[in-house]
């Protein structure tokens, strides 16, 4: 990739694409897991690409991190111990630390190169990794989760797409281990892909979460720099709580003061699903 090129993330084979001009190539490397690139664009700022798919941009990372983290965090009583699987850029950890009462955040990222480039090119995301409440582990999330039981109040699965190194983070077996690693009353959130472009994927992932948790909910958020701009997330609840009726509004209001996207109204609205998704989930 060179300065002046157009980066293209293709959708559905080659049916369409998300594209932006590469104003500068800041880093290109290959880890044991994936191709890692950081490029600069005058509008999006620094952009992280893993295997040529957009992961994070300076400009709109807040949509994703707000929704992956705050929605589950306010559905748990007193979250103190939190695990992030993936998310080596640090964005999810930063959001968890906005919640008063958090005592420990474990970041379990398989690819050290992602953490290293985030520290260099995304300081606003990664600075929080030096907080004394944070434990950074370079480890396989699947292995890690099997060794931990009844330990976490909230687990956020901040993964790449279900192709390549992250495939194992979308299976019913994996979600079963996540449930076991949560204490009773705990909540898991996961990024679950684009409903407008890959609806079958979303439905499949949601089904796997439900198979493990019994109590599962899909919710939505626009993410301008991801394919189609519409993205989904899901919660797996280790309780019979309803994330719309039973979330902690007070804590939601408090954390919203520090957020660019999330607030209590967005929290509720995110669970409203359009008919094409409702129908697909039937
Ligand atoms: N996680 C990646 C979400 C999936 C993006 N997919 C794509 N562009 N095809 C982002 C990690 C942020 N902490």
mmCIF file of C-alpha atoms and ligand atoms in Angstrom:
data_model
loop_
_atom_site.group_PDB
_atom_site.id
_atom_site.type_symbol
_atom_site.label_atom_id
_atom_site.label_comp_id
_atom_site.label_asym_id
_atom_site.label_seq_id
_atom_site.Cartn_x
_atom_site.Cartn_y
_atom_site.Cartn_z
ATOM 1 C CA UNK A 1 0.000 0.000 0.000
ATOM 2 C CA UNK A 2 1.314 3.433 -0.911
ATOM 3 C CA UNK A 3 0.541 7.053 -0.153
ATOM 4 C CA UNK A 4 -2.199 8.239 -2.528
ATOM 5 C CA UNK A 5 -3.723 4.752 -3.006
ATOM 6 C CA UNK A 6 -7.365 4.126 -2.236
ATOM 7 C CA UNK A 7 -7.851 1.526 0.493
ATOM 8 C CA UNK A 8 -10.781 -0.728 -0.378
ATOM 9 C CA UNK A 9 -12.636 -3.019 2.019
ATOM 10 C CA UNK A 10 -14.799 -5.151 -0.258
ATOM 11 C CA UNK A 11 -18.254 -6.362 0.775
ATOM 12 C CA UNK A 12 -19.936 -9.569 -0.296
ATOM 13 C CA UNK A 13 -17.282 -10.679 -2.715
ATOM 14 C CA UNK A 14 -17.010 -7.563 -4.786
ATOM 15 C CA UNK A 15 -20.568 -6.284 -4.684
ATOM 16 C CA UNK A 16 -19.473 -3.046 -3.079
ATOM 17 C CA UNK A 17 -16.804 -1.500 -0.930
ATOM 18 C CA UNK A 18 -15.861 0.961 1.741
ATOM 19 C CA UNK A 19 -12.994 3.047 0.513
ATOM 20 C CA UNK A 20 -10.810 5.928 1.611
ATOM 21 C CA UNK A 21 -7.687 7.644 0.444
ATOM 22 C CA UNK A 22 -4.409 6.647 2.068
ATOM 23 C CA UNK A 23 -2.690 9.906 2.925
ATOM 24 C CA UNK A 24 0.181 8.176 4.681
ATOM 25 C CA UNK A 25 1.229 4.615 5.449
ATOM 26 C CA UNK A 26 2.430 4.645 9.046
ATOM 27 C CA UNK A 27 3.051 0.938 9.646
ATOM 28 C CA UNK A 28 2.908 -2.335 7.762
ATOM 29 C CA UNK A 29 3.756 -5.619 9.429
ATOM 30 C CA UNK A 30 2.814 -9.250 9.655
ATOM 31 C CA UNK A 31 2.326 -10.965 12.994
ATOM 32 C CA UNK A 32 1.942 -14.732 13.463
ATOM 33 C CA UNK A 33 -1.825 -14.119 13.278
ATOM 34 C CA UNK A 34 -2.537 -11.437 10.698
ATOM 35 C CA UNK A 35 -1.416 -8.549 8.524
ATOM 36 C CA UNK A 36 -1.312 -5.361 10.578
ATOM 37 C CA UNK A 37 -1.415 -1.936 8.949
ATOM 38 C CA UNK A 38 -1.816 1.597 10.207
ATOM 39 C CA UNK A 39 -2.638 4.257 7.670
ATOM 40 C CA UNK A 40 -3.585 7.898 7.950
ATOM 41 C CA UNK A 41 -6.542 9.546 6.272
ATOM 42 C CA UNK A 42 -7.283 13.257 6.483
ATOM 43 C CA UNK A 43 -10.899 12.652 7.568
ATOM 44 C CA UNK A 44 -10.783 9.471 9.676
ATOM 45 C CA UNK A 45 -7.376 10.113 11.245
ATOM 46 C CA UNK A 46 -5.293 7.035 12.005
ATOM 47 C CA UNK A 47 -6.885 3.794 10.861
ATOM 48 C CA UNK A 48 -5.983 0.267 11.980
ATOM 49 C CA UNK A 49 -6.422 -2.481 9.396
ATOM 50 C CA UNK A 50 -6.147 -6.166 10.298
ATOM 51 C CA UNK A 51 -6.015 -8.449 7.271
ATOM 52 C CA UNK A 52 -7.188 -5.418 5.286
ATOM 53 C CA UNK A 53 -10.393 -4.939 7.274
ATOM 54 C CA UNK A 54 -11.066 -1.698 9.160
ATOM 55 C CA UNK A 55 -10.853 -2.184 12.924
ATOM 56 C CA UNK A 56 -10.541 1.260 14.436
ATOM 57 C CA UNK A 57 -10.369 4.840 13.235
ATOM 58 C CA UNK A 58 -9.603 7.862 15.393
ATOM 59 C CA UNK A 59 -12.748 9.556 14.122
ATOM 60 C CA UNK A 60 -15.424 7.022 14.963
ATOM 61 C CA UNK A 61 -14.031 4.442 17.390
ATOM 62 C CA UNK A 62 -16.338 5.896 20.050
ATOM 63 C CA UNK A 63 -19.511 4.497 18.478
ATOM 64 C CA UNK A 64 -18.154 0.968 18.773
ATOM 65 C CA UNK A 65 -16.406 1.138 22.139
ATOM 66 C CA UNK A 66 -19.271 2.979 23.860
ATOM 67 C CA UNK A 67 -21.757 0.370 22.753
ATOM 68 C CA UNK A 68 -19.650 -2.736 23.304
ATOM 69 C CA UNK A 69 -18.826 -1.692 26.865
ATOM 70 C CA UNK A 70 -21.439 0.569 28.501
ATOM 71 C CA UNK A 71 -24.489 -1.437 27.474
ATOM 72 C CA UNK A 72 -23.376 -4.601 29.344
ATOM 73 C CA UNK A 73 -21.702 -2.695 32.205
ATOM 74 C CA UNK A 74 -24.927 -1.035 33.325
ATOM 75 C CA UNK A 75 -26.808 -4.351 33.130
ATOM 76 C CA UNK A 76 -24.691 -5.790 35.983
ATOM 77 C CA UNK A 77 -24.885 -4.819 39.647
ATOM 78 C CA UNK A 78 -21.565 -3.413 40.873
ATOM 79 C CA UNK A 79 -19.182 -4.564 38.143
ATOM 80 C CA UNK A 80 -15.723 -4.888 39.706
ATOM 81 C CA UNK A 81 -13.940 -7.526 37.631
ATOM 82 C CA UNK A 82 -14.055 -7.172 33.872
ATOM 83 C CA UNK A 83 -12.474 -9.175 31.069
ATOM 84 C CA UNK A 84 -11.913 -7.937 27.525
ATOM 85 C CA UNK A 85 -11.141 -10.635 24.986
ATOM 86 C CA UNK A 86 -9.362 -9.189 21.953
ATOM 87 C CA UNK A 87 -9.473 -5.388 21.863
ATOM 88 C CA UNK A 88 -5.689 -4.975 22.001
ATOM 89 C CA UNK A 89 -6.077 -1.349 20.912
ATOM 90 C CA UNK A 90 -7.250 -0.533 24.460
ATOM 91 C CA UNK A 91 -10.493 1.274 23.508
ATOM 92 C CA UNK A 92 -12.731 -1.109 25.443
ATOM 93 C CA UNK A 93 -10.506 -1.035 28.520
ATOM 94 C CA UNK A 94 -10.617 2.765 28.477
ATOM 95 C CA UNK A 95 -14.419 2.670 28.520
ATOM 96 C CA UNK A 96 -14.586 0.091 31.349
ATOM 97 C CA UNK A 97 -12.405 2.332 33.510
ATOM 98 C CA UNK A 98 -15.017 5.106 33.253
ATOM 99 C CA UNK A 99 -17.203 3.054 35.626
ATOM 100 C CA UNK A 100 -16.636 3.838 39.284
ATOM 101 C CA UNK A 101 -16.116 0.729 41.363
ATOM 102 C CA UNK A 102 -14.155 -1.221 38.752
ATOM 103 C CA UNK A 103 -11.252 -2.878 40.559
ATOM 104 C CA UNK A 104 -9.661 -4.998 37.861
ATOM 105 C CA UNK A 105 -9.744 -5.157 34.067
ATOM 106 C CA UNK A 106 -8.006 -8.018 32.275
ATOM 107 C CA UNK A 107 -7.210 -7.506 28.608
ATOM 108 C CA UNK A 108 -6.579 -10.814 26.881
ATOM 109 C CA UNK A 109 -5.252 -10.120 23.372
ATOM 110 C CA UNK A 110 -3.647 -12.858 21.295
ATOM 111 C CA UNK A 111 -1.595 -10.555 19.078
ATOM 112 C CA UNK A 112 1.152 -8.520 20.733
ATOM 113 C CA UNK A 113 1.686 -6.538 17.538
ATOM 114 C CA UNK A 114 -1.825 -5.050 17.872
ATOM 115 C CA UNK A 115 -1.028 -3.792 21.384
ATOM 116 C CA UNK A 116 2.347 -2.432 20.283
ATOM 117 C CA UNK A 117 1.021 -0.487 17.290
ATOM 118 C CA UNK A 118 -1.918 0.824 19.333
ATOM 119 C CA UNK A 119 0.502 2.170 21.935
ATOM 120 C CA UNK A 120 2.350 4.023 19.208
ATOM 121 C CA UNK A 121 -0.445 5.179 16.871
ATOM 122 C CA UNK A 122 -3.578 5.271 19.072
ATOM 123 C CA UNK A 123 -2.425 6.782 22.375
ATOM 124 C CA UNK A 124 -5.963 7.953 23.223
ATOM 125 C CA UNK A 125 -7.097 4.325 23.200
ATOM 126 C CA UNK A 126 -4.060 2.617 24.655
ATOM 127 C CA UNK A 127 -2.881 5.014 27.401
ATOM 128 C CA UNK A 128 -5.281 3.387 29.837
ATOM 129 C CA UNK A 129 -3.366 0.097 29.576
ATOM 130 C CA UNK A 130 -0.889 1.525 32.070
ATOM 131 C CA UNK A 131 -3.598 2.083 34.700
ATOM 132 C CA UNK A 132 -2.849 0.027 37.817
ATOM 133 C CA UNK A 133 -6.229 -1.720 37.644
ATOM 134 C CA UNK A 134 -5.385 -3.165 34.210
ATOM 135 C CA UNK A 135 -3.685 -6.512 33.554
ATOM 136 C CA UNK A 136 -2.523 -6.926 29.971
ATOM 137 C CA UNK A 137 -2.170 -10.561 28.907
ATOM 138 C CA UNK A 138 -0.861 -11.590 25.515
ATOM 139 C CA UNK A 139 -2.704 -14.877 25.349
ATOM 140 C CA UNK A 140 -5.267 -16.911 23.453
ATOM 141 C CA UNK A 141 -8.698 -15.872 24.704
ATOM 142 C CA UNK A 142 -10.092 -19.377 24.216
ATOM 143 C CA UNK A 143 -7.413 -20.938 26.404
ATOM 144 C CA UNK A 144 -7.715 -18.171 28.998
ATOM 145 C CA UNK A 145 -11.472 -18.420 29.323
ATOM 146 C CA UNK A 146 -11.384 -22.181 29.928
ATOM 147 C CA UNK A 147 -9.178 -21.648 32.964
ATOM 148 C CA UNK A 148 -11.417 -19.091 34.702
ATOM 149 C CA UNK A 149 -14.717 -19.859 36.435
ATOM 150 C CA UNK A 150 -17.225 -17.595 38.218
ATOM 151 C CA UNK A 151 -14.745 -14.781 38.202
ATOM 152 C CA UNK A 152 -15.935 -11.855 36.064
ATOM 153 C CA UNK A 153 -18.921 -9.521 36.327
ATOM 154 C CA UNK A 154 -18.713 -8.476 32.698
ATOM 155 C CA UNK A 155 -16.888 -9.935 29.689
ATOM 156 C CA UNK A 156 -16.654 -8.023 26.393
ATOM 157 C CA UNK A 157 -15.659 -9.990 23.305
ATOM 158 C CA UNK A 158 -13.936 -7.325 21.208
ATOM 159 C CA UNK A 159 -13.014 -9.517 18.274
ATOM 160 C CA UNK A 160 -12.305 -9.284 14.575
ATOM 161 C CA UNK A 161 -14.705 -10.890 12.057
ATOM 162 C CA UNK A 162 -15.516 -14.626 12.261
ATOM 163 C CA UNK A 163 -12.888 -15.441 9.664
ATOM 164 C CA UNK A 164 -9.177 -15.869 10.378
ATOM 165 C CA UNK A 165 -7.833 -15.876 13.936
ATOM 166 C CA UNK A 166 -11.173 -15.030 15.600
ATOM 167 C CA UNK A 167 -13.356 -17.885 14.266
ATOM 168 C CA UNK A 168 -13.180 -19.705 17.603
ATOM 169 C CA UNK A 169 -14.635 -16.667 19.414
ATOM 170 C CA UNK A 170 -18.070 -17.177 17.822
ATOM 171 C CA UNK A 171 -18.861 -20.821 18.649
ATOM 172 C CA UNK A 172 -21.463 -22.090 21.150
ATOM 173 C CA UNK A 173 -18.620 -23.884 23.010
ATOM 174 C CA UNK A 174 -16.714 -20.634 23.442
ATOM 175 C CA UNK A 175 -19.825 -18.789 24.646
ATOM 176 C CA UNK A 176 -20.394 -21.636 27.109
ATOM 177 C CA UNK A 177 -16.940 -21.053 28.594
ATOM 178 C CA UNK A 178 -17.656 -17.328 28.748
ATOM 179 C CA UNK A 179 -20.823 -18.031 30.696
ATOM 180 C CA UNK A 180 -18.884 -20.246 33.107
ATOM 181 C CA UNK A 181 -16.275 -17.501 33.581
ATOM 182 C CA UNK A 182 -19.007 -15.032 34.586
ATOM 183 C CA UNK A 183 -20.351 -14.913 38.099
ATOM 184 C CA UNK A 184 -24.105 -15.377 38.487
ATOM 185 C CA UNK A 185 -25.753 -12.125 37.338
ATOM 186 C CA UNK A 186 -22.867 -11.360 34.961
ATOM 187 C CA UNK A 187 -23.185 -10.212 31.374
ATOM 188 C CA UNK A 188 -21.238 -10.831 28.164
ATOM 189 C CA UNK A 189 -21.243 -8.472 25.203
ATOM 190 C CA UNK A 190 -19.861 -9.275 21.769
ATOM 191 C CA UNK A 191 -19.560 -7.542 18.424
ATOM 192 C CA UNK A 192 -21.750 -9.537 16.046
ATOM 193 C CA UNK A 193 -21.203 -8.091 12.543
ATOM 194 C CA UNK A 194 -23.305 -6.187 10.013
ATOM 195 C CA UNK A 195 -27.001 -7.041 9.778
ATOM 196 C CA UNK A 196 -27.448 -5.160 6.534
ATOM 197 C CA UNK A 197 -24.655 -6.945 4.639
ATOM 198 C CA UNK A 198 -24.195 -10.251 6.483
ATOM 199 C CA UNK A 199 -27.523 -10.969 8.123
ATOM 200 C CA UNK A 200 -27.004 -14.758 8.136
ATOM 201 C CA UNK A 201 -23.803 -14.270 10.117
ATOM 202 C CA UNK A 202 -25.582 -12.104 12.671
ATOM 203 C CA UNK A 203 -28.424 -14.581 13.048
ATOM 204 C CA UNK A 204 -25.977 -17.492 13.403
ATOM 205 C CA UNK A 205 -23.906 -15.759 16.067
ATOM 206 C CA UNK A 206 -27.008 -14.704 17.997
ATOM 207 C CA UNK A 207 -28.196 -18.317 17.904
ATOM 208 C CA UNK A 208 -24.874 -19.552 19.298
ATOM 209 C CA UNK A 209 -25.037 -17.036 22.141
ATOM 210 C CA UNK A 210 -28.573 -18.063 22.933
ATOM 211 C CA UNK A 211 -27.586 -21.746 22.883
ATOM 212 C CA UNK A 212 -25.016 -21.074 25.605
ATOM 213 C CA UNK A 213 -26.775 -18.413 27.662
ATOM 214 C CA UNK A 214 -30.479 -19.001 27.162
ATOM 215 C CA UNK A 215 -31.000 -15.266 27.633
ATOM 216 C CA UNK A 216 -29.589 -13.359 24.623
ATOM 217 C CA UNK A 217 -30.331 -9.965 23.054
ATOM 218 C CA UNK A 218 -29.232 -8.289 19.845
ATOM 219 C CA UNK A 219 -28.707 -4.524 19.654
ATOM 220 C CA UNK A 220 -27.605 -2.063 16.991
ATOM 221 C CA UNK A 221 -25.373 0.916 16.443
ATOM 222 C CA UNK A 222 -24.263 2.829 13.382
ATOM 223 C CA UNK A 223 -20.523 2.564 12.750
ATOM 224 C CA UNK A 224 -19.632 4.755 9.788
ATOM 225 C CA UNK A 225 -16.291 3.104 9.004
ATOM 226 C CA UNK A 226 -17.489 -0.530 9.010
ATOM 227 C CA UNK A 227 -19.084 -2.292 6.023
ATOM 228 C CA UNK A 228 -22.595 -0.889 5.369
ATOM 229 C CA UNK A 229 -22.365 1.474 8.350
ATOM 230 C CA UNK A 230 -24.845 -0.530 10.424
ATOM 231 C CA UNK A 231 -23.418 -2.851 13.061
ATOM 232 C CA UNK A 232 -24.760 -5.265 15.646
ATOM 233 C CA UNK A 233 -23.781 -6.415 19.109
ATOM 234 C CA UNK A 234 -25.270 -9.007 21.408
ATOM 235 C CA UNK A 235 -25.595 -9.616 25.119
ATOM 236 C CA UNK A 236 -25.561 -12.984 26.821
ATOM 237 C CA UNK A 237 -27.013 -12.631 30.311
ATOM 238 C CA UNK A 238 -26.195 -15.053 33.127
ATOM 239 C CA UNK A 239 -29.494 -14.056 34.758
ATOM 240 C CA UNK A 240 -33.082 -13.657 33.647
ATOM 241 C CA UNK A 241 -32.731 -9.875 33.460
ATOM 242 C CA UNK A 242 -33.999 -7.828 30.532
ATOM 243 C CA UNK A 243 -31.359 -5.280 29.403
ATOM 244 C CA UNK A 244 -33.997 -2.658 28.546
ATOM 245 C CA UNK A 245 -36.175 -2.944 31.654
ATOM 246 C CA UNK A 246 -33.525 -3.865 34.200
ATOM 247 C CA UNK A 247 -30.477 -1.716 33.468
ATOM 248 C CA UNK A 248 -29.141 0.720 36.052
ATOM 249 C CA UNK A 249 -30.323 4.126 34.817
ATOM 250 C CA UNK A 250 -28.360 6.027 37.431
ATOM 251 C CA UNK A 251 -25.036 4.525 36.434
ATOM 252 C CA UNK A 252 -26.001 4.862 32.790
ATOM 253 C CA UNK A 253 -26.590 8.604 33.269
ATOM 254 C CA UNK A 254 -23.323 9.033 35.140
ATOM 255 C CA UNK A 255 -21.177 7.311 32.531
ATOM 256 C CA UNK A 256 -23.035 9.032 29.670
ATOM 257 C CA UNK A 257 -21.557 12.338 30.833
ATOM 258 C CA UNK A 258 -18.197 11.037 29.602
ATOM 259 C CA UNK A 259 -19.472 9.533 26.338
ATOM 260 C CA UNK A 260 -19.863 10.861 22.809
ATOM 261 C CA UNK A 261 -22.405 8.219 21.754
ATOM 262 C CA UNK A 262 -23.883 6.309 24.693
ATOM 263 C CA UNK A 263 -26.689 7.591 26.933
ATOM 264 C CA UNK A 264 -29.707 5.946 28.655
ATOM 265 C CA UNK A 265 -32.056 6.713 25.733
ATOM 266 C CA UNK A 266 -29.612 5.232 23.220
ATOM 267 C CA UNK A 267 -29.307 2.219 25.547
ATOM 268 C CA UNK A 268 -33.032 1.515 25.226
ATOM 269 C CA UNK A 269 -33.330 2.423 21.557
ATOM 270 C CA UNK A 270 -30.452 0.176 20.533
ATOM 271 C CA UNK A 271 -32.562 -2.911 21.283
ATOM 272 C CA UNK A 272 -35.342 -1.865 18.864
ATOM 273 C CA UNK A 273 -34.850 -4.012 15.797
ATOM 274 C CA UNK A 274 -36.115 -3.301 12.271
ATOM 275 C CA UNK A 275 -38.517 -5.806 10.720
ATOM 276 C CA UNK A 276 -35.997 -7.480 8.421
ATOM 277 C CA UNK A 277 -33.879 -8.413 11.439
ATOM 278 C CA UNK A 278 -36.868 -9.428 13.572
ATOM 279 C CA UNK A 279 -38.080 -11.676 10.767
ATOM 280 C CA UNK A 280 -34.651 -13.240 10.326
ATOM 281 C CA UNK A 281 -34.487 -14.014 14.049
ATOM 282 C CA UNK A 282 -37.843 -15.827 14.076
HETATM 283 N N1 LIG B 1 -13.225 -5.011 16.160
HETATM 284 C C1 LIG B 1 -13.562 -5.268 14.780
HETATM 285 C C2 LIG B 1 -14.978 -5.261 14.420
HETATM 286 C C3 LIG B 1 -15.232 -5.842 13.073
HETATM 287 C C4 LIG B 1 -14.869 -4.983 11.912
HETATM 288 N N2 LIG B 1 -15.103 -5.675 10.697
HETATM 289 C C5 LIG B 1 -14.854 -5.203 9.451
HETATM 290 N N3 LIG B 1 -14.403 -4.030 9.253
HETATM 291 N N4 LIG B 1 -15.107 -5.998 8.454
HETATM 292 C C6 LIG B 1 -12.678 -3.752 16.390
HETATM 293 C C7 LIG B 1 -11.793 -3.691 17.547
HETATM 294 C C8 LIG B 1 -11.895 -2.378 18.233
HETATM 295 N N5 LIG B 1 -11.435 -2.435 19.563
#
